[in-house]
PDB file of C-alpha atoms in Angstrom:
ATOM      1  CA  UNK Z   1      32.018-147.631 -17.748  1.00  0.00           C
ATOM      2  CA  UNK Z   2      35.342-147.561 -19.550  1.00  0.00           C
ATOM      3  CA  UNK Z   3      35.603-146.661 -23.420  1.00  0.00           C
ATOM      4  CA  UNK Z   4      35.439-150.431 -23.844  1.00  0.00           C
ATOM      5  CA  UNK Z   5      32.092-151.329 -22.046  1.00  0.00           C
ATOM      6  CA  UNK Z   6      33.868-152.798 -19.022  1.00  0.00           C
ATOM      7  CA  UNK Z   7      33.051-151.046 -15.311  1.00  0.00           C
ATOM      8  CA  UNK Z   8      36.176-150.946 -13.046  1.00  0.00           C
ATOM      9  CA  UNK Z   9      35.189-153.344 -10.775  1.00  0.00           C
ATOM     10  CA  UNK Z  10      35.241-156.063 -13.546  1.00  0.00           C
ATOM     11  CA  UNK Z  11      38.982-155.741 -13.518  1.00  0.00           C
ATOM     12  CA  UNK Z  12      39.885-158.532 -11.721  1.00  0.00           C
ATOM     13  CA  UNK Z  13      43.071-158.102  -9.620  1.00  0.00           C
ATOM     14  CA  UNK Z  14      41.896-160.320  -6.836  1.00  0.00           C
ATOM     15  CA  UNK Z  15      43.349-163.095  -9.270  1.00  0.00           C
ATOM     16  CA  UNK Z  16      46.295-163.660 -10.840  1.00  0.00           C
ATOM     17  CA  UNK Z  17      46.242-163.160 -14.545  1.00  0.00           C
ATOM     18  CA  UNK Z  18      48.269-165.147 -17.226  1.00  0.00           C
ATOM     19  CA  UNK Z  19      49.900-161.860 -18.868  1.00  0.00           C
ATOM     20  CA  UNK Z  20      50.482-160.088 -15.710  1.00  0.00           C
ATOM     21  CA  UNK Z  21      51.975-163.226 -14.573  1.00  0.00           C
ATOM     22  CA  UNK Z  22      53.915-163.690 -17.710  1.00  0.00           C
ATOM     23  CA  UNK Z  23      55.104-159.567 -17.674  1.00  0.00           C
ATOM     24  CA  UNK Z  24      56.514-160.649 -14.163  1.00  0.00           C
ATOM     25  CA  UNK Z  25      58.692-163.595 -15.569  1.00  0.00           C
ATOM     26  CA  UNK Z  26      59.892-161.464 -17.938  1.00  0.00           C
ATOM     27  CA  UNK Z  27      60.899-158.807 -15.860  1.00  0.00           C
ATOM     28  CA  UNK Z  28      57.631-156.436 -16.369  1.00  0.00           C
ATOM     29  CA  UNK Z  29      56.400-154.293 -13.476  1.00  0.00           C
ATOM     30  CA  UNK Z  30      52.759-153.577 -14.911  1.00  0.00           C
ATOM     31  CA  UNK Z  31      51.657-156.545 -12.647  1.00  0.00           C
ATOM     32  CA  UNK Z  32      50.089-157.266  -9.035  1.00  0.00           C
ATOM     33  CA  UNK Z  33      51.362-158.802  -5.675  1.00  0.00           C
ATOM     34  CA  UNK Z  34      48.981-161.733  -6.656  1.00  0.00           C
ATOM     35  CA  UNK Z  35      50.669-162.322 -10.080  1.00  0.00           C
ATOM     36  CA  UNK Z  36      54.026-161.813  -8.231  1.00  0.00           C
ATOM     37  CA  UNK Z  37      53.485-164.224  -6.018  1.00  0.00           C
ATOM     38  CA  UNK Z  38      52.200-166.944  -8.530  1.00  0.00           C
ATOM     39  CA  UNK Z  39      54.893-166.408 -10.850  1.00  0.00           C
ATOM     40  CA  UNK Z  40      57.491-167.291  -7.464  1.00  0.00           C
ATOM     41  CA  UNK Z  41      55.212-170.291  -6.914  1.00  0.00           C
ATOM     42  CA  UNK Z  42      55.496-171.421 -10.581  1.00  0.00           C
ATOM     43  CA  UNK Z  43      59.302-170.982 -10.533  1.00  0.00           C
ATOM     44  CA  UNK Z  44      59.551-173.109  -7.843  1.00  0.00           C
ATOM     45  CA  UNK Z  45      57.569-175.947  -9.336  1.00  0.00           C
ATOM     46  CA  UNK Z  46      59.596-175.023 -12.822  1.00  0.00           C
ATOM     47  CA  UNK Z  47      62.340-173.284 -12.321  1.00  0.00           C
ATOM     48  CA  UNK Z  48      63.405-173.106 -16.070  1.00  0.00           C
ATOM     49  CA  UNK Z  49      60.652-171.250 -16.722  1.00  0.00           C
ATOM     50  CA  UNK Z  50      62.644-168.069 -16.342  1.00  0.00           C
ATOM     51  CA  UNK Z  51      64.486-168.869 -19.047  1.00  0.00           C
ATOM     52  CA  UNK Z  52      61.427-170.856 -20.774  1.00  0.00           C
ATOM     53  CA  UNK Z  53      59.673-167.231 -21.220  1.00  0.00           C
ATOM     54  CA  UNK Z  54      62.672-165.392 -22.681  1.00  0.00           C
ATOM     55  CA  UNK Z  55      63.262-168.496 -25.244  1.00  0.00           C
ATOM     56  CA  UNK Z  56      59.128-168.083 -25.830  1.00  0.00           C
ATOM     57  CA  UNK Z  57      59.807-164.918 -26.750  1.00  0.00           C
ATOM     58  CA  UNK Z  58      63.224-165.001 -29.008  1.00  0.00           C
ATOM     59  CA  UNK Z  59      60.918-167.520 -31.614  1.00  0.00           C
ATOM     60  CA  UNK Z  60      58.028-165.019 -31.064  1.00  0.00           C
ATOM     61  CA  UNK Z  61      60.869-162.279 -31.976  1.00  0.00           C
ATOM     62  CA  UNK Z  62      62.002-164.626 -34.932  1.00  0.00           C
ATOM     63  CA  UNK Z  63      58.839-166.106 -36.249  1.00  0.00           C
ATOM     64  CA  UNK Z  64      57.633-162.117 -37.154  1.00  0.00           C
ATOM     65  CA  UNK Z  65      60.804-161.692 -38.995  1.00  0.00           C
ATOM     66  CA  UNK Z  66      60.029-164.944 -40.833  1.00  0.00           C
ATOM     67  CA  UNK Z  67      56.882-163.852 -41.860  1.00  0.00           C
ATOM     68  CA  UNK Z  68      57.370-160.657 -42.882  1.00  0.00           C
ATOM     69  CA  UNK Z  69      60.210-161.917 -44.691  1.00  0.00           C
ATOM     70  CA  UNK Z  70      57.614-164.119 -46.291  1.00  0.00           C
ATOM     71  CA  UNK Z  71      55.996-161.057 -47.696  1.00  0.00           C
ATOM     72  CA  UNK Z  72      52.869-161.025 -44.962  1.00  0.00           C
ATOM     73  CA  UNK Z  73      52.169-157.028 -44.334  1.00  0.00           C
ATOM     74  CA  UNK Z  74      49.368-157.695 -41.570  1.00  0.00           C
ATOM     75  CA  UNK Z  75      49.379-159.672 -38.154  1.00  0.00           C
ATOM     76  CA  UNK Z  76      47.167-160.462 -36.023  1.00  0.00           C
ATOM     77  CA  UNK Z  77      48.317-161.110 -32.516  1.00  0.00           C
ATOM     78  CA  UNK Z  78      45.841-162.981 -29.894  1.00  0.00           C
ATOM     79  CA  UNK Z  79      46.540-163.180 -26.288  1.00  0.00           C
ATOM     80  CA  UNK Z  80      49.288-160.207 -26.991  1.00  0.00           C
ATOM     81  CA  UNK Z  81      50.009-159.664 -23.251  1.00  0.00           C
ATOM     82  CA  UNK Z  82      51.401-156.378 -21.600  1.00  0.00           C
ATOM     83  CA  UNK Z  83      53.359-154.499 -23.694  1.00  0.00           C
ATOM     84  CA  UNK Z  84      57.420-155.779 -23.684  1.00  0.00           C
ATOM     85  CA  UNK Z  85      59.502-153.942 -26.078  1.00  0.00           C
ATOM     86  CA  UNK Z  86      60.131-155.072 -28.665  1.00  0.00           C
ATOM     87  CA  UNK Z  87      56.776-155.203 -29.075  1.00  0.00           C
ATOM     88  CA  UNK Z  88      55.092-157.355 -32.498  1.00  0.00           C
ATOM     89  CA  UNK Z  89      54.993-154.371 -34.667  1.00  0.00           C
ATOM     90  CA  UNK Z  90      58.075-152.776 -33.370  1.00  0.00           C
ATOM     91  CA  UNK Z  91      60.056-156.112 -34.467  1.00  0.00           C
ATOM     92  CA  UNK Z  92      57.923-156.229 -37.928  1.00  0.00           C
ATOM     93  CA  UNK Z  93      58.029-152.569 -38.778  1.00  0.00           C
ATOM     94  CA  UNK Z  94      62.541-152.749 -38.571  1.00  0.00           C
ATOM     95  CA  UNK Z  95      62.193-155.062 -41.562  1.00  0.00           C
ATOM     96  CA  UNK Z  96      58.372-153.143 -43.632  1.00  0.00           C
ATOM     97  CA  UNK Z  97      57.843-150.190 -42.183  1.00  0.00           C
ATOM     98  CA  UNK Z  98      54.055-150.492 -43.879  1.00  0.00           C
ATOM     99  CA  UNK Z  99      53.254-153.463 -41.565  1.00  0.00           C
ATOM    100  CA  UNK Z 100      49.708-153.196 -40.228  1.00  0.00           C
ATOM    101  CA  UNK Z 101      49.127-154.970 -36.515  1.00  0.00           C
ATOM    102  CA  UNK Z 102      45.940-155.933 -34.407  1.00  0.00           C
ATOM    103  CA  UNK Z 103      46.274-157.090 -31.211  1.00  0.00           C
ATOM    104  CA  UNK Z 104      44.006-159.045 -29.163  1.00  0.00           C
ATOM    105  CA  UNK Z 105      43.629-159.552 -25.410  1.00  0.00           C
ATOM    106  CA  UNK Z 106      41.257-160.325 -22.725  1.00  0.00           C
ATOM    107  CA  UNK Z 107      42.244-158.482 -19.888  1.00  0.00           C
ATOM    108  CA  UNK Z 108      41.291-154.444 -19.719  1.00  0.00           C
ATOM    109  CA  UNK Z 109      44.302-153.870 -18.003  1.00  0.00           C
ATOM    110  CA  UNK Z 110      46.424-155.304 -21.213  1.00  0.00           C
ATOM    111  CA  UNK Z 111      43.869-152.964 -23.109  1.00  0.00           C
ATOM    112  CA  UNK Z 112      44.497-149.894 -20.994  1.00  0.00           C
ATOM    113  CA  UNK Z 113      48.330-150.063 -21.402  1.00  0.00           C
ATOM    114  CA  UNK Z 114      48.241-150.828 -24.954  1.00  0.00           C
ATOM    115  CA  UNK Z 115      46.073-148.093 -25.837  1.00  0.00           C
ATOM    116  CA  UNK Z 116      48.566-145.540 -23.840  1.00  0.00           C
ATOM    117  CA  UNK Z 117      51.341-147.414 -26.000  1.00  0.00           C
ATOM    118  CA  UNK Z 118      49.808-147.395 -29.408  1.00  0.00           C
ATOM    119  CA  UNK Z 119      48.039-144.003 -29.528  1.00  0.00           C
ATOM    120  CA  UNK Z 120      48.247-141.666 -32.620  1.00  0.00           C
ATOM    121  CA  UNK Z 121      49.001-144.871 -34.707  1.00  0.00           C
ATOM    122  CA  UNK Z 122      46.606-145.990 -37.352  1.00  0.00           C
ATOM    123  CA  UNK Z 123      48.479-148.845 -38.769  1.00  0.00           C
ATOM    124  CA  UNK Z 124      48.237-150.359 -34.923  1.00  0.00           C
ATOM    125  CA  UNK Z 125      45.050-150.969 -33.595  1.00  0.00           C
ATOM    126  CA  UNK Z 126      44.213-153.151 -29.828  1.00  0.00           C
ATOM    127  CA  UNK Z 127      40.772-154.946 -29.260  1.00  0.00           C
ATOM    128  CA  UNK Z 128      39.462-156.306 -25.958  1.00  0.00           C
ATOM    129  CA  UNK Z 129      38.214-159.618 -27.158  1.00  0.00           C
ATOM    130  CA  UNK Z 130      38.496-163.718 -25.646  1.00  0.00           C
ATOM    131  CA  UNK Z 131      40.226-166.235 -27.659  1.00  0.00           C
ATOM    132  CA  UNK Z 132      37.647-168.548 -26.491  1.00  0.00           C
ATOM    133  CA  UNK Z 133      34.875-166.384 -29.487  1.00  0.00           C
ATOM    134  CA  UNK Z 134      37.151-166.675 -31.896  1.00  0.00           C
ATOM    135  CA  UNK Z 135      34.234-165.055 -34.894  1.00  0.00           C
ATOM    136  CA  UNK Z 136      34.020-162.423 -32.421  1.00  0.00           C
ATOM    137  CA  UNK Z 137      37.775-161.489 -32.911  1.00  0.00           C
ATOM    138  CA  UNK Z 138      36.980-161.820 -36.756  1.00  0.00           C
ATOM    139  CA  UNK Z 139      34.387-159.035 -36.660  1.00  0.00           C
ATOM    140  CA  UNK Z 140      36.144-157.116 -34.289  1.00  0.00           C
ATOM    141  CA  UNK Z 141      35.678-153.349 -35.721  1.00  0.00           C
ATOM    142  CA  UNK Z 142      39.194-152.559 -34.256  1.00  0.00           C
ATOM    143  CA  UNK Z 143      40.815-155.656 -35.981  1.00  0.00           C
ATOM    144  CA  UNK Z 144      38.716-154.512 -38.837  1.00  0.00           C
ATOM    145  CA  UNK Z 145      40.215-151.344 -38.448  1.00  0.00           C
ATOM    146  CA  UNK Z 146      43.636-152.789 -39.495  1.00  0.00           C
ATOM    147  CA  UNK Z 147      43.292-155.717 -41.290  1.00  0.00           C
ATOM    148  CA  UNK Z 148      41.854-157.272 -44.661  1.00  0.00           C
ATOM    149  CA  UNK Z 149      40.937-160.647 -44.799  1.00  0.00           C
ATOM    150  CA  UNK Z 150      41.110-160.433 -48.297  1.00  0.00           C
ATOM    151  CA  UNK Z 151      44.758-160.272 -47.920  1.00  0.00           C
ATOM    152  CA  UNK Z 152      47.107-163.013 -46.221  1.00  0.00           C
ATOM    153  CA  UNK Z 153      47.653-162.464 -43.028  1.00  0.00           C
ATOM    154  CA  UNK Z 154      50.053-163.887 -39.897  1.00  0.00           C
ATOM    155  CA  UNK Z 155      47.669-165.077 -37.155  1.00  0.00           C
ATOM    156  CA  UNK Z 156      50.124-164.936 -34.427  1.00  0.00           C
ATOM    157  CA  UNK Z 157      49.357-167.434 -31.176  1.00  0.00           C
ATOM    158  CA  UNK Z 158      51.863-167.222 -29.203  1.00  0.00           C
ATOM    159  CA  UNK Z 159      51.859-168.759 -24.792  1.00  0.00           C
ATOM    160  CA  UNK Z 160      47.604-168.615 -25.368  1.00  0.00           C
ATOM    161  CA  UNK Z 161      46.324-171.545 -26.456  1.00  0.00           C
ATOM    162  CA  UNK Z 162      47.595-173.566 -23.366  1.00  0.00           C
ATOM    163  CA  UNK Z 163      44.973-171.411 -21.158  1.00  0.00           C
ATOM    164  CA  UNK Z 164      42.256-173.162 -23.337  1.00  0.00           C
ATOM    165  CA  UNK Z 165      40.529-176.061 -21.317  1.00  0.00           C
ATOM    166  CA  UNK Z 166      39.665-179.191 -23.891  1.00  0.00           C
ATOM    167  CA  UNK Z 167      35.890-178.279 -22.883  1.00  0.00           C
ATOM    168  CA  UNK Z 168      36.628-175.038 -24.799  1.00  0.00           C
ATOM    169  CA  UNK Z 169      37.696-177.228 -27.843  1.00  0.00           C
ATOM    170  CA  UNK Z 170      40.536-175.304 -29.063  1.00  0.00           C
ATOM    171  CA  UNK Z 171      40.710-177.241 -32.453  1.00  0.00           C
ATOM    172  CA  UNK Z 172      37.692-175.902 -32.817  1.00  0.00           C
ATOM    173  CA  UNK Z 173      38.832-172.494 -31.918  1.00  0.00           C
ATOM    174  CA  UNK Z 174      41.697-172.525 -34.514  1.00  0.00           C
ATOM    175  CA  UNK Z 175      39.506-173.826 -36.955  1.00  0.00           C
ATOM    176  CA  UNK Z 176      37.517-170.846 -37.171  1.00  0.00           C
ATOM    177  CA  UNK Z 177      40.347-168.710 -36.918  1.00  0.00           C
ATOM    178  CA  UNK Z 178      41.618-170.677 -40.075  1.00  0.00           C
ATOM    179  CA  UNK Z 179      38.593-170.670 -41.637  1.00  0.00           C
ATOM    180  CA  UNK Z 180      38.633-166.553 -41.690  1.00  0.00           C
ATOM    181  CA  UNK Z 181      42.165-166.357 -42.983  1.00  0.00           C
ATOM    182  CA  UNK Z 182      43.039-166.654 -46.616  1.00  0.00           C
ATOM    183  CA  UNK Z 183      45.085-168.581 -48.421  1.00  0.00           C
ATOM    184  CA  UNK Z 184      48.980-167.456 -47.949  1.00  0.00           C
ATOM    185  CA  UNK Z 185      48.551-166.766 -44.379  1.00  0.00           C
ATOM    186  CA  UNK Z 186      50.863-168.014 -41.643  1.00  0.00           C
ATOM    187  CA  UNK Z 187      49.824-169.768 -38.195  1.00  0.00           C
ATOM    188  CA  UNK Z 188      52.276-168.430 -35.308  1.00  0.00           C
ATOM    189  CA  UNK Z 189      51.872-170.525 -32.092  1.00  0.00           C
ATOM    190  CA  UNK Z 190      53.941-171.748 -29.187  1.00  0.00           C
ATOM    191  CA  UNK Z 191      52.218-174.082 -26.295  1.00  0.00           C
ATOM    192  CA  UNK Z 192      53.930-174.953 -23.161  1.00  0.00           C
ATOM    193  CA  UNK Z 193      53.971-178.601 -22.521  1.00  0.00           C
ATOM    194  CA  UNK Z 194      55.067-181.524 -20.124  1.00  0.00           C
ATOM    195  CA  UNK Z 195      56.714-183.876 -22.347  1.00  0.00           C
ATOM    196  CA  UNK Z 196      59.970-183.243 -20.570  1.00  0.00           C
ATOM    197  CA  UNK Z 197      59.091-183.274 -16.889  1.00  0.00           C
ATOM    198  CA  UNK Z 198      56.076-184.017 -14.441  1.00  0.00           C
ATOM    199  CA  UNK Z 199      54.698-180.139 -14.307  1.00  0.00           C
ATOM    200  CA  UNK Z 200      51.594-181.276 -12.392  1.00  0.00           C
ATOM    201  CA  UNK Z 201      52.520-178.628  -9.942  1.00  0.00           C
ATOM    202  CA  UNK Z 202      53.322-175.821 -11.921  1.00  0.00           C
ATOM    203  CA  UNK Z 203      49.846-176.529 -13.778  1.00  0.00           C
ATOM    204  CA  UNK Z 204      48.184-176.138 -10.548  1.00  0.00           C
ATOM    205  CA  UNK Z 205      49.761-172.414  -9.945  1.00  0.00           C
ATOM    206  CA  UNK Z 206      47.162-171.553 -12.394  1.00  0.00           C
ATOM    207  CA  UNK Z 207      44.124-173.284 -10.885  1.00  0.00           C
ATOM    208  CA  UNK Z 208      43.158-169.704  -8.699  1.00  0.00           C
ATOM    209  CA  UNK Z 209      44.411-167.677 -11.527  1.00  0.00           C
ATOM    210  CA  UNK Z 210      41.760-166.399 -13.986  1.00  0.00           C
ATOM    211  CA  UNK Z 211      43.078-169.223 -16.996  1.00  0.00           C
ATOM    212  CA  UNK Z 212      44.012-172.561 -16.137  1.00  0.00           C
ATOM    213  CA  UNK Z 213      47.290-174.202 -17.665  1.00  0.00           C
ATOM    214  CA  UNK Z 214      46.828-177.086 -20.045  1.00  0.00           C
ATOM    215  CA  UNK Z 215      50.050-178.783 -21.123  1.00  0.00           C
ATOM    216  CA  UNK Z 216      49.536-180.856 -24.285  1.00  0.00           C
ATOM    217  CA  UNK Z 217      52.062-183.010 -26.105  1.00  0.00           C
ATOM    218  CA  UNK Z 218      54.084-182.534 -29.207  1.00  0.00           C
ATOM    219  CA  UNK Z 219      51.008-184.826 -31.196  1.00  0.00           C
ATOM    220  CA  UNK Z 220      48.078-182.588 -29.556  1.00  0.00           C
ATOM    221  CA  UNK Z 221      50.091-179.384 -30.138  1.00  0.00           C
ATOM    222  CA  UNK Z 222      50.718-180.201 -33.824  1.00  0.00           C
ATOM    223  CA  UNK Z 223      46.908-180.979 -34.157  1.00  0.00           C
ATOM    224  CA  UNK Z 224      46.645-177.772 -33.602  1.00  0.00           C
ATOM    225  CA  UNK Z 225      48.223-176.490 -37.344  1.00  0.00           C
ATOM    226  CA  UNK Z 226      45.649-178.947 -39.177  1.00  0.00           C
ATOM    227  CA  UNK Z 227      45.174-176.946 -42.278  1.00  0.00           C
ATOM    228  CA  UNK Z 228      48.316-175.643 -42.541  1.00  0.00           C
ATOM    229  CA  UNK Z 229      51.593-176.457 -43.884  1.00  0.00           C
ATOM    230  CA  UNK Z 230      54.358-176.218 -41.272  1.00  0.00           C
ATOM    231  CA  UNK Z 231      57.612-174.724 -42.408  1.00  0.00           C
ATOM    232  CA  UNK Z 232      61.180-176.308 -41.589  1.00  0.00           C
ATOM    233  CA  UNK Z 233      62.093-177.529 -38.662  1.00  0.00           C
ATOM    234  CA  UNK Z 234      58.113-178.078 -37.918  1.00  0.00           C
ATOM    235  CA  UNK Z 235      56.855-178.283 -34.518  1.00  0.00           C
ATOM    236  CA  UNK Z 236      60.098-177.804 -32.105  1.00  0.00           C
ATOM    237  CA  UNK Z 237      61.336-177.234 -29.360  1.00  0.00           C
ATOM    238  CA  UNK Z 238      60.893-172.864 -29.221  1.00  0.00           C
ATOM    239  CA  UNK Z 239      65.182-172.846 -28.983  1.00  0.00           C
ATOM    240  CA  UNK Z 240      65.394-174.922 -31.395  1.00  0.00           C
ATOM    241  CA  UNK Z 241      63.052-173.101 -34.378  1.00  0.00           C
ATOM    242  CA  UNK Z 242      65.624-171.739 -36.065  1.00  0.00           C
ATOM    243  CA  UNK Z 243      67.703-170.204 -34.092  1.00  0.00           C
ATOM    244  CA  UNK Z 244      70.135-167.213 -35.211  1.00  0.00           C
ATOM    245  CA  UNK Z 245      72.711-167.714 -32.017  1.00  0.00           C
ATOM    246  CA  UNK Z 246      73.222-171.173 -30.227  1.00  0.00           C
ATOM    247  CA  UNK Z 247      70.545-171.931 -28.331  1.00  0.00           C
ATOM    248  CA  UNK Z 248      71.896-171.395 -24.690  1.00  0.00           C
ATOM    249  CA  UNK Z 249      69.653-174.085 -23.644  1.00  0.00           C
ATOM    250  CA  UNK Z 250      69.532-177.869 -24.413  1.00  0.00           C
ATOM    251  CA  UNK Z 251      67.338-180.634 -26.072  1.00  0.00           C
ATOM    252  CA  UNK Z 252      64.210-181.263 -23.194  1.00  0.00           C
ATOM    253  CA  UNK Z 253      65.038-177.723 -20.905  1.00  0.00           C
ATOM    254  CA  UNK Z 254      62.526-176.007 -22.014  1.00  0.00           C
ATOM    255  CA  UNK Z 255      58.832-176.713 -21.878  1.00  0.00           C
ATOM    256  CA  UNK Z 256      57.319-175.482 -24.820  1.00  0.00           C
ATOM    257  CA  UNK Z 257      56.756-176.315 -28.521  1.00  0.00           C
ATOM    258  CA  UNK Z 258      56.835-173.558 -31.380  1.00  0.00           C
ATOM    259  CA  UNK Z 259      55.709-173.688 -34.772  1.00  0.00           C
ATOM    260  CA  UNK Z 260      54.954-171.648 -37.808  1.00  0.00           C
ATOM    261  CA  UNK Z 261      53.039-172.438 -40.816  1.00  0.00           C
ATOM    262  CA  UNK Z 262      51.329-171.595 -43.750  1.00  0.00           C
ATOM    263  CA  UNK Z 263      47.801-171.714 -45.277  1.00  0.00           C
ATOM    264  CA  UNK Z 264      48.053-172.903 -48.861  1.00  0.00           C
ATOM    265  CA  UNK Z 265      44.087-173.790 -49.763  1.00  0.00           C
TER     266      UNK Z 265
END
């Protein structure tokens, strides 16, 4: 068994995984030749997602900044993926060094490198939880560890929600994720989508992989924030949310929505 109840063989590598697929777009090597060779396949059915990941992750990098600029001092991160520096609390920490960070993913491999990463820090904590039990996250005694829900806190969502089937309800999901945050928090999220282009194909990359890849448009994805207040611009476009260089990409290039907003009840 490892230190987090899970026996080797339950690491699936047979599979290709969403973050290891994901660390490969972005130029990661903690992946496998099966995650390799999905992320080639998805390229070829989308090839802007090359550039789609790297925009994903400039809002990720400029949504933290937002918040904690907002005054929010703990984060939450959910379907965190392999460690890419900057990493959340790297980015949060250049602006309040006090900033507290949980993250959350599903995969022991993600654990296993993120525990290497974050050891010796108690402000940083990583818990080996599913999106899909989102009270489970809640209770978590390493988000525990970090976090007080009696304090605002920025719930960050960032390329996860997509790998939620509709069977899985993921309003319900956020709900109960909303539910557990207090007033003042902020909603992170980002959620590919085919609004722009016929991604049938690159949807069914996914359909051996251990997630499947649900593209929802801009209506469903803004569903997703009931309860909260989006900020200015709302849901866009991730170049688009405002940007601090010209986005390099334009209108309709890049498949996925981005969005951050507050809880004010």
């Amino acid at each position: 068994m490892t230190e987090n109840g899970f026996r080797a063989e339950e690491i699936d590598t047979s599979r290709p995984h969403p973050a290891r697929i994901y660390d490969y777009l972005l130029g990661g090597k903690n992946n496998y030749e099966v995650d390799r060779e999905a992320g080639d396949r998805l390229a070829a059915a989308a090839p802007e997602v090359w550039s789609g990941v790297r925009a994903n992750r400039a809002f990720l990098r400029r949504a933290v900044r937002y918040v904690v600029g907002s005054g929010i001092r703990q984060i939450l991160d959910i379907g965190t993926g392999l460690p890419s520096s900057p990493n959340v609390h790297e980015i949060a920490r250049e602006l309040a060094p006090d900033v507290r960070v949980a993250y959350v993913d599903n995969d022991p491999i993600v654990n296993t490198y993120a525990n290497v990463l974050l050891r010796g820090s108690a402000a940083t904590s990583i818990a080996l939880a599913d999106l899909r039990d989102p009270r489970a996250i809640l209770d978590h005694p390493e988000v525990r560890q970090v976090i007080d829900f009696d304090e605002p806190v920025a719930l960050l969502l960032v390329a996860i929600v997509h790998f939620l089937t509709e069977a899985e309800k993921p309003e319900r999901v956020l709900a109960t994720l909303r539910d557990g945050l207090p007033s003042g928090s902020f909603l992170v999220l980002s959620h590919a989508t085919g609004d722009f282009a016929d991604r049938s194909a690159a949807q069914a990359v996914y359909d051996n992989a251990t997630a499947t890849l649900n593209l929802r448009s801009h209506a469903e994805v803004e569903r997703l924030f009931d309860g909260f207040t989006l900020v200015e611009p709302g849901l866009a476009e991730v170049p688009f949310w405002r940007p601090d260089a010209p986005p390099q990409t334009g209108p309709g290039e890049i498949g996925y929505y981005g969005g951050v907003a507050r809880k004010t009840g």
